[in-house]
Coordinates of C-alpha atoms and ligand atoms in Angstrom, one line a residue:
M5 CA -0.2 -0.3 0.1
S6 CA 1.4 3.2 -0.9
F7 CA 1.2 6.5 0.9
Q8 CA 1.8 8.7 -2.3
L9 CA 0.0 11.0 -3.4
S10 CA -0.6 11.0 -6.5
D11 CA 0.1 14.4 -8.7
E12 CA -3.8 15.8 -8.8
Q13 CA -3.6 14.8 -4.7
R14 CA -0.2 17.5 -4.5
A15 CA -2.2 20.1 -6.6
V16 CA -5.0 20.3 -4.4
R17 CA -3.4 20.5 -2.1
D18 CA -0.8 23.2 -2.7
V19 CA -4.0 25.2 -3.9
V20 CA -5.7 24.4 -0.7
R21 CA -2.2 25.4 1.1
E22 CA -2.3 28.6 -0.6
F23 CA -5.6 29.6 0.4
G24 CA -4.8 28.7 3.8
E25 CA -1.8 31.0 4.3
N26 CA -3.0 33.3 1.5
E27 CA -7.0 33.8 3.1
I28 CA -7.6 32.3 6.5
R29 CA -4.3 32.7 8.3
P30 CA -3.7 36.0 8.3
V31 CA -7.2 36.5 10.2
A32 CA -7.7 34.2 12.2
R33 CA -6.9 35.0 15.0
E34 CA -9.4 38.0 15.1
H35 CA -12.5 35.0 14.3
D36 CA -10.9 33.9 16.7
E37 CA -11.5 36.7 19.5
E38 CA -14.6 37.7 17.7
K39 CA -16.1 34.3 18.0
K40 CA -17.0 35.5 13.8
Y41 CA -18.2 32.5 11.8
P42 CA -16.5 32.9 8.0
H43 CA -18.8 34.2 5.8
E44 CA -17.0 35.5 2.7
L45 CA -14.4 33.2 3.2
V46 CA -16.8 29.9 3.3
Q47 CA -18.3 31.5 -0.5
K48 CA -14.1 32.3 -1.4
A49 CA -13.6 28.7 -0.4
A50 CA -16.5 27.5 -2.7
T51 CA -14.7 28.2 -6.1
Y52 CA -12.3 26.6 -5.0
D53 CA -14.5 23.5 -4.2
L54 CA -13.0 23.1 -1.2
V55 CA -16.7 23.6 0.1
A56 CA -18.1 19.7 0.6
P57 CA -14.8 18.6 -1.8
G58 CA -16.5 15.2 -2.1
I59 CA -20.4 15.8 -3.8
P60 CA -20.3 14.4 -7.2
E61 CA -19.8 16.3 -10.1
E62 CA -23.0 16.1 -11.2
Y63 CA -24.5 17.7 -8.4
G64 CA -21.5 21.3 -9.0
G65 CA -18.9 19.3 -6.4
A66 CA -15.4 18.5 -6.9
G67 CA -16.4 14.7 -6.6
M68 CA -13.4 14.1 -4.4
D69 CA -12.3 10.9 -3.4
M70 CA -11.9 10.4 0.4
L71 CA -7.9 11.1 0.7
T72 CA -8.2 13.8 -1.3
E73 CA -11.0 15.5 1.4
A74 CA -8.8 14.7 4.0
V75 CA -6.1 16.4 2.2
V76 CA -7.9 19.9 2.4
T77 CA -8.9 18.6 5.6
E78 CA -5.9 18.9 6.7
E79 CA -4.5 21.9 4.9
L80 CA -7.4 23.8 6.0
W81 CA -6.6 22.9 9.4
R82 CA -3.2 23.2 9.7
A83 CA -4.2 27.2 8.7
D84 CA -7.1 27.6 11.5
A85 CA -9.0 25.1 12.8
G86 CA -11.8 27.0 13.3
I87 CA -12.9 28.5 9.6
G88 CA -11.3 25.4 8.5
S89 CA -14.2 23.6 10.2
A90 CA -16.1 26.5 9.6
I91 CA -15.7 25.7 6.1
G92 CA -15.4 22.2 6.2
S93 CA -18.6 21.3 7.9
R94 CA -20.9 23.0 5.6
G95 CA -22.1 20.2 4.1
F96 CA -22.3 18.2 7.1
G97 CA -25.3 15.4 7.2
T98 CA -24.5 15.9 2.5
S99 CA -22.8 12.2 3.0
M100 CA -26.4 11.4 4.3
I101 CA -28.3 13.2 1.5
R102 CA -25.5 11.6 -1.1
K103 CA -26.3 8.2 -0.5
F104 CA -29.9 8.1 0.5
G105 CA -31.8 10.6 -0.2
D106 CA -34.5 10.9 -3.3
E107 CA -32.8 12.7 -6.5
W108 CA -35.0 15.9 -6.1
M109 CA -33.1 15.9 -2.8
R110 CA -29.9 16.0 -4.2
E111 CA -30.6 18.3 -6.9
E112 CA -32.0 20.7 -4.9
W113 CA -29.7 21.0 -1.8
L114 CA -26.2 19.2 -3.0
P115 CA -25.5 22.1 -6.1
K116 CA -26.3 25.1 -3.8
V117 CA -24.2 23.4 -1.0
A118 CA -21.0 22.9 -3.2
A119 CA -20.8 26.5 -4.6
G120 CA -21.1 28.0 -0.5
D121 CA -25.5 29.5 -1.6
A122 CA -26.5 26.8 1.6
A123 CA -25.4 25.3 4.7
T124 CA -27.1 21.2 6.4
C125 CA -26.5 20.4 9.7
S126 CA -26.8 17.3 10.8
C127 CA -28.9 16.7 14.0
I128 CA -27.9 13.3 16.8
S129 CA -26.8 14.6 19.4
E130 CA -29.0 15.3 22.2
P131 CA -28.6 17.1 25.7
A132 CA -29.5 13.6 27.5
H133 CA -27.8 11.7 24.8
G134 CA -24.0 11.7 22.9
S135 CA -22.0 8.6 22.7
N136 CA -24.9 6.4 23.2
V137 CA -26.6 7.6 20.1
A138 CA -29.9 4.2 20.0
G139 CA -30.9 6.7 23.3
I140 CA -31.8 9.4 21.9
E141 CA -35.5 10.8 22.1
T142 CA -36.3 13.0 19.6
R143 CA -39.6 11.6 18.1
A144 CA -40.9 11.8 14.7
E145 CA -44.8 11.3 14.6
R146 CA -46.7 10.1 11.7
D147 CA -49.9 12.5 10.5
G148 CA -51.4 11.7 7.2
D149 CA -49.2 12.1 5.1
D150 CA -46.8 14.4 7.4
Y151 CA -44.2 13.5 10.1
V152 CA -44.4 16.1 13.1
L153 CA -41.4 15.9 14.9
N154 CA -39.9 16.8 18.1
G155 CA -37.2 17.2 20.8
T156 CA -33.6 18.9 22.3
K157 CA -30.9 18.7 19.8
M158 CA -27.8 19.7 21.4
W159 CA -24.3 20.5 19.7
I160 CA -24.9 21.3 16.8
T161 CA -23.1 22.9 14.5
N162 CA -24.1 24.6 12.1
G163 CA -27.1 24.6 13.1
T164 CA -27.6 28.7 13.2
V165 CA -26.2 28.9 9.9
A166 CA -28.0 25.9 8.2
D167 CA -30.8 25.9 5.3
V168 CA -31.3 22.3 6.1
A169 CA -30.9 19.6 9.0
V170 CA -30.7 15.8 8.3
V171 CA -32.4 15.4 11.8
M172 CA -32.2 11.8 13.8
A173 CA -36.0 11.0 15.0
K174 CA -37.2 7.7 17.0
T175 CA -39.9 6.7 14.8
S176 CA -40.7 3.4 16.9
P177 CA -39.5 4.3 19.7
D178 CA -39.8 0.6 21.8
A179 CA -37.2 -0.9 19.1
G180 CA -33.2 1.2 20.1
H181 CA -31.4 1.7 17.7
R182 CA -34.1 -0.2 14.8
G183 CA -36.7 2.8 15.8
I184 CA -34.2 5.2 14.4
T185 CA -35.4 7.0 11.3
A186 CA -33.5 10.4 9.3
F187 CA -35.5 13.3 8.2
L188 CA -34.9 16.0 5.6
V189 CA -36.1 19.4 7.7
P190 CA -35.6 22.9 6.3
T191 CA -34.6 25.4 9.0
D192 CA -37.3 27.7 8.1
A193 CA -40.6 25.6 8.8
D194 CA -42.3 25.9 11.4
G195 CA -41.5 25.1 14.9
F196 CA -37.4 25.1 14.5
S197 CA -35.6 26.6 16.1
A198 CA -31.5 27.4 16.8
T199 CA -29.3 29.1 20.2
K200 CA -25.9 30.1 19.4
I201 CA -23.4 28.4 21.2
D202 CA -21.1 31.1 21.6
N203 CA -19.1 30.3 24.8
K204 CA -16.6 27.2 22.5
L205 CA -13.3 26.3 24.0
G206 CA -12.0 26.4 20.7
I207 CA -12.0 25.6 16.6
R208 CA -14.8 29.1 17.1
A209 CA -15.4 31.3 14.3
S210 CA -17.5 27.8 13.8
D211 CA -20.7 27.6 14.6
L212 CA -22.9 25.1 17.8
A213 CA -25.9 25.7 18.2
E214 CA -28.6 24.2 20.3
V215 CA -32.1 23.4 17.7
V216 CA -35.7 22.5 19.4
L217 CA -38.0 21.1 16.6
D218 CA -41.6 22.1 18.4
D219 CA -44.4 20.2 16.0
V220 CA -42.5 20.8 13.1
R221 CA -45.0 19.5 10.4
V222 CA -42.7 17.8 7.0
P223 CA -44.7 15.2 4.2
A224 CA -43.2 11.8 4.7
E225 CA -41.0 12.1 1.7
N226 CA -38.8 15.0 3.4
V227 CA -38.3 11.0 4.9
I228 CA -34.6 10.1 3.6
G229 CA -34.3 6.3 3.1
A230 CA -36.0 4.3 5.2
V231 CA -38.1 4.4 8.2
D232 CA -36.4 2.6 10.8
E233 CA -33.3 2.5 9.1
G234 CA -31.8 5.2 10.3
F235 CA -29.2 4.5 12.3
Y236 CA -28.2 1.9 9.9
Q237 CA -27.4 5.0 7.0
L238 CA -25.9 6.3 10.1
M239 CA -23.4 4.1 10.4
N240 CA -22.2 4.2 6.4
F241 CA -21.3 7.2 7.5
F242 CA -19.1 7.2 10.5
A243 CA -15.9 6.0 9.2
D244 CA -15.6 8.8 7.0
G245 CA -16.1 11.0 9.8
R246 CA -14.2 10.0 11.8
T247 CA -11.4 10.0 8.8
S248 CA -12.2 13.9 9.0
V249 CA -11.5 14.5 12.4
A250 CA -8.4 12.3 12.9
A251 CA -8.0 15.0 9.0
Q252 CA -8.8 17.5 11.2
A253 CA -6.0 16.8 14.0
V254 CA -3.7 16.3 12.3
G255 CA -3.6 19.8 10.1
V256 CA -3.8 21.6 13.6
A257 CA -0.8 19.3 14.8
Q258 CA 1.2 20.6 12.0
A259 CA 0.6 23.7 12.4
A260 CA 2.0 23.3 16.3
V261 CA 5.1 22.1 14.9
D262 CA 5.7 24.2 12.1
A263 CA 5.2 27.5 15.1
A264 CA 7.2 26.9 17.8
A265 CA 9.6 25.2 15.0
E266 CA 9.3 28.3 13.4
Y267 CA 10.2 30.3 17.6
A268 CA 12.4 27.7 18.6
N269 CA 15.0 29.7 15.2
E270 CA 14.2 32.8 16.0
R271 CA 14.2 32.6 21.0
E272 CA 17.9 33.3 21.7
Q273 CA 17.6 32.7 25.6
G274 CA 21.9 32.3 27.0
G275 CA 23.3 33.9 23.9
Q276 CA 22.1 30.8 21.5
K277 CA 18.9 29.8 19.9
I278 CA 16.8 27.8 21.9
A279 CA 16.4 25.7 18.8
E280 CA 19.8 24.5 19.9
Y281 CA 19.2 23.1 23.4
Q282 CA 18.6 19.2 23.0
A283 CA 16.0 20.0 24.4
I284 CA 14.4 22.0 22.4
R285 CA 15.0 19.7 19.4
H286 CA 14.4 15.8 20.7
K287 CA 10.7 18.1 21.8
I288 CA 10.6 19.4 18.1
A289 CA 11.5 15.8 17.2
D290 CA 8.7 14.1 18.7
M291 CA 6.3 17.3 18.0
A292 CA 6.8 16.1 13.6
T293 CA 7.2 12.3 14.4
D294 CA 3.8 12.1 15.9
V295 CA 2.3 14.4 13.3
E296 CA 3.4 11.8 11.0
A297 CA 3.0 8.6 12.2
A298 CA -1.5 10.4 13.0
R299 CA -0.9 11.1 9.2
S300 CA -0.1 7.6 8.2
L301 CA -2.8 6.1 10.1
V302 CA -5.3 9.0 8.3
Y303 CA -4.0 8.4 4.7
R304 CA -4.4 4.5 5.1
A305 CA -7.8 5.3 6.4
A306 CA -8.6 7.2 4.0
T307 CA -7.6 4.3 1.4
H308 CA -9.5 2.1 3.8
V309 CA -12.6 4.3 3.4
E310 CA -12.1 4.5 -0.2
N311 CA -12.3 1.2 -1.0
G312 CA -15.8 0.3 1.1
D313 CA -13.8 -2.5 3.0
D314 CA -16.1 -1.4 6.0
D315 CA -15.2 -3.2 8.9
T316 CA -11.2 -2.4 8.0
A317 CA -12.7 0.5 7.3
A318 CA -14.4 1.3 11.2
R319 CA -10.8 -0.4 12.5
F320 CA -9.0 2.1 10.8
A321 CA -11.0 5.4 10.6
S322 CA -11.3 5.3 15.4
M323 CA -7.4 3.9 14.6
A324 CA -6.5 7.0 13.3
K325 CA -9.4 9.7 15.0
L326 CA -8.2 8.2 18.4
F327 CA -4.1 8.4 17.2
A328 CA -4.6 11.5 15.5
S329 CA -6.7 13.9 18.1
E330 CA -4.4 12.4 21.6
R331 CA -1.9 13.3 19.8
A332 CA -2.4 16.4 18.3
V333 CA -3.2 17.9 22.0
E334 CA -0.3 16.1 23.3
V335 CA 1.8 17.4 20.7
A336 CA 0.3 21.6 21.0
D337 CA 0.8 21.6 24.5
E338 CA 4.6 21.2 24.1
G339 CA 4.4 23.2 21.3
I340 CA 3.0 25.8 24.2
Q341 CA 6.0 24.6 26.7
V342 CA 8.7 25.5 23.2
H343 CA 7.1 29.5 23.4
G344 CA 7.4 29.5 27.5
G345 CA 6.0 32.0 28.7
A346 CA 4.8 33.8 25.3
G347 CA 2.7 30.2 24.9
F348 CA 0.9 31.0 27.4
V349 CA -1.0 34.4 25.4
T350 CA -3.2 35.3 22.7
D351 CA -0.3 36.8 20.8
H352 CA 1.0 33.8 19.2
P353 CA -1.4 31.2 18.5
A354 CA 0.4 28.6 20.1
E355 CA -2.6 28.5 23.3
R356 CA -5.4 28.5 20.7
F357 CA -3.6 25.2 18.4
Y358 CA -4.0 23.9 22.0
R359 CA -7.2 24.8 22.7
D360 CA -8.6 24.2 18.2
A361 CA -7.2 20.4 18.9
R362 CA -9.3 19.0 22.3
I363 CA -12.6 18.9 20.7
T364 CA -11.0 16.4 18.1
K365 CA -10.6 14.4 21.1
I366 CA -14.8 14.8 21.2
Y367 CA -17.1 15.1 18.7
E368 CA -17.9 12.1 15.9
G369 CA -17.4 9.2 19.1
T370 CA -14.6 10.3 22.2
S371 CA -11.5 8.7 22.6
E372 CA -13.3 6.6 25.0
I373 CA -15.5 5.5 22.0
Q374 CA -13.4 4.6 19.4
K375 CA -12.0 2.5 22.4
N376 CA -14.1 0.3 22.0
I377 CA -15.1 0.4 18.9
I378 CA -10.7 -0.7 18.9
A379 CA -11.3 -3.7 21.0
D380 CA -14.7 -5.3 19.5
R381 CA -13.0 -5.0 15.9
V382 CA -9.6 -6.9 18.7
L383 CA -10.6 -9.2 21.4
Ligands
LIG19 C1 -18.1 21.1 19.1 C2 -18.8 20.4 18.9 C3 -20.0 19.6 18.0 C4 -20.0 18.9 17.6 N1 -21.0 19.2 16.6 C5 -21.8 17.8 16.6 C6 -23.0 17.9 15.7 O1 -23.2 18.5 14.6 N2 -23.8 17.2 15.2 C7 -24.3 15.9 16.7 O2 -25.2 14.8 16.1 N3 -23.5 15.6 17.6 C8 -22.2 16.9 17.8 N4 -21.0 16.7 19.1 C9 -21.4 15.9 20.0 C10 -21.3 15.2 20.1 O3 -20.4 14.5 19.0 C11 -21.0 14.8 21.4 O4 -20.2 15.8 22.3 C12 -19.8 13.3 21.9 O5 -20.4 12.6 21.4 C13 -20.0 13.3 23.4 O6 -21.4 12.5 23.7 P1 -21.9 13.5 25.1 O7 -21.0 14.9 24.5 O8 -23.4 13.5 25.1 O9 -20.4 12.6 26.5 P2 -21.4 11.7 26.9 O10 -21.1 10.5 25.6 O11 -22.3 12.4 27.9 O12 -19.8 11.5 27.4 C14 -19.4 12.0 28.8 C15 -18.2 11.2 29.2 O13 -18.0 10.0 29.0 C16 -17.7 9.1 28.1 N5 -19.0 7.6 28.0 C17 -20.3 7.1 27.3 N6 -20.2 6.2 27.5 C18 -18.6 5.5 27.0 C19 -19.8 4.1 27.3 N7 -20.4 3.6 26.0 N8 -17.8 3.4 27.1 C20 -16.7 4.6 27.7 N9 -16.6 5.9 28.3 C21 -18.6 6.4 27.7 C22 -17.3 9.5 26.7 O14 -16.3 9.6 26.4 C23 -16.7 10.6 27.8 O15 -15.5 10.6 28.2 C24 -20.8 17.8 18.6 C25 -20.5 18.2 20.4 C26 -19.6 19.5 19.7 C27 -18.1 19.5 21.6

């Protein structure tokens, strides 16, 4: 198995890197401090095919494979995790529409998302049910030709900026994971409301909300896929999502290495650059090695996801997410250490990398859940 990127993938990486360096990085601190959603940058990113790059070409997307998508994610997060998250999650939930939605759903929403003109969100988690998706309480009850949805969704990325939501709701409440259905819910539907959560530790440019569904009525044709099959449909994308989060972790960790190396080559103590002290050299060597190891796992997971070997993809995606996210937080922590006191304040981005990296251990399944998944496949 080769981890060599193709010429095309390297070209995509170079375009995203240039976009990140020229457009994203200069405004990263401002967006973090002001918790500002990057509307204009999302539009610009769309012109480079960086918004939901996996959307097929026939629906106006770039049709990138999973490995190329991972490279895009990594570079966006290397430039800035918060803005990278806003761009990268713009089409969150579109995988469900792509794979299980009816043709009218694909035609209506995918071109708009790819063009940067619409955002989607994926409403799975609830205040009382995060890791245990099967426990969700949001209900969808059939009423004539419609379904009526009631419930509260928590920690919803894009909640206040999305135009349409993919909502997981119980259609057979006593059937556990066998009673969940996916619904396409326009966010301007009566009874749909979103309240922004803006006291986040990191990725502050990205939108997060609590979503309430209060007697939201949608036609039965808005069922995505099959009734009561939503949980199984969702399982199809966890490997993709986890590989993406692992790529996010690699991106922010690489940014921490870059910043630490740059600072070490500038900062002098005791009459020499701190980069000449073995303690600092070894720290940076360890950081760089961790990032490369994580990147290798991400590429491997992406390749398995692309090849469609579900069980192997699930195992590698969980391993990649676990390893990359845990290492990213450690690498960002060491990045602060290399900066000394300067790493503890917002004058340098080192502290932001640390705050931003932290989310990768939590969403798309916590590190503990990844270990459960890996153990199930090893034991
Ligand atoms: C910034 C952000 C963005 C998010 N975006 C979205 C989104 O767009 N859509 C969406 O639906 N959700 C989203 N989430 C929710 C995210 O997926 C959940 O927070 C995550 O799955 C954990 O669920 P929880 O917060 O309820 O924690 P809990 O499930 O309550 O977990 C608490 C602790 O218990 C541990 N734990 C729980 N169950 C087990 C178990 N079986 N074995 C071992 N340990 C266990 C966990 O690992 C964790 O350490 C987002 C969250 C954040 C913070």
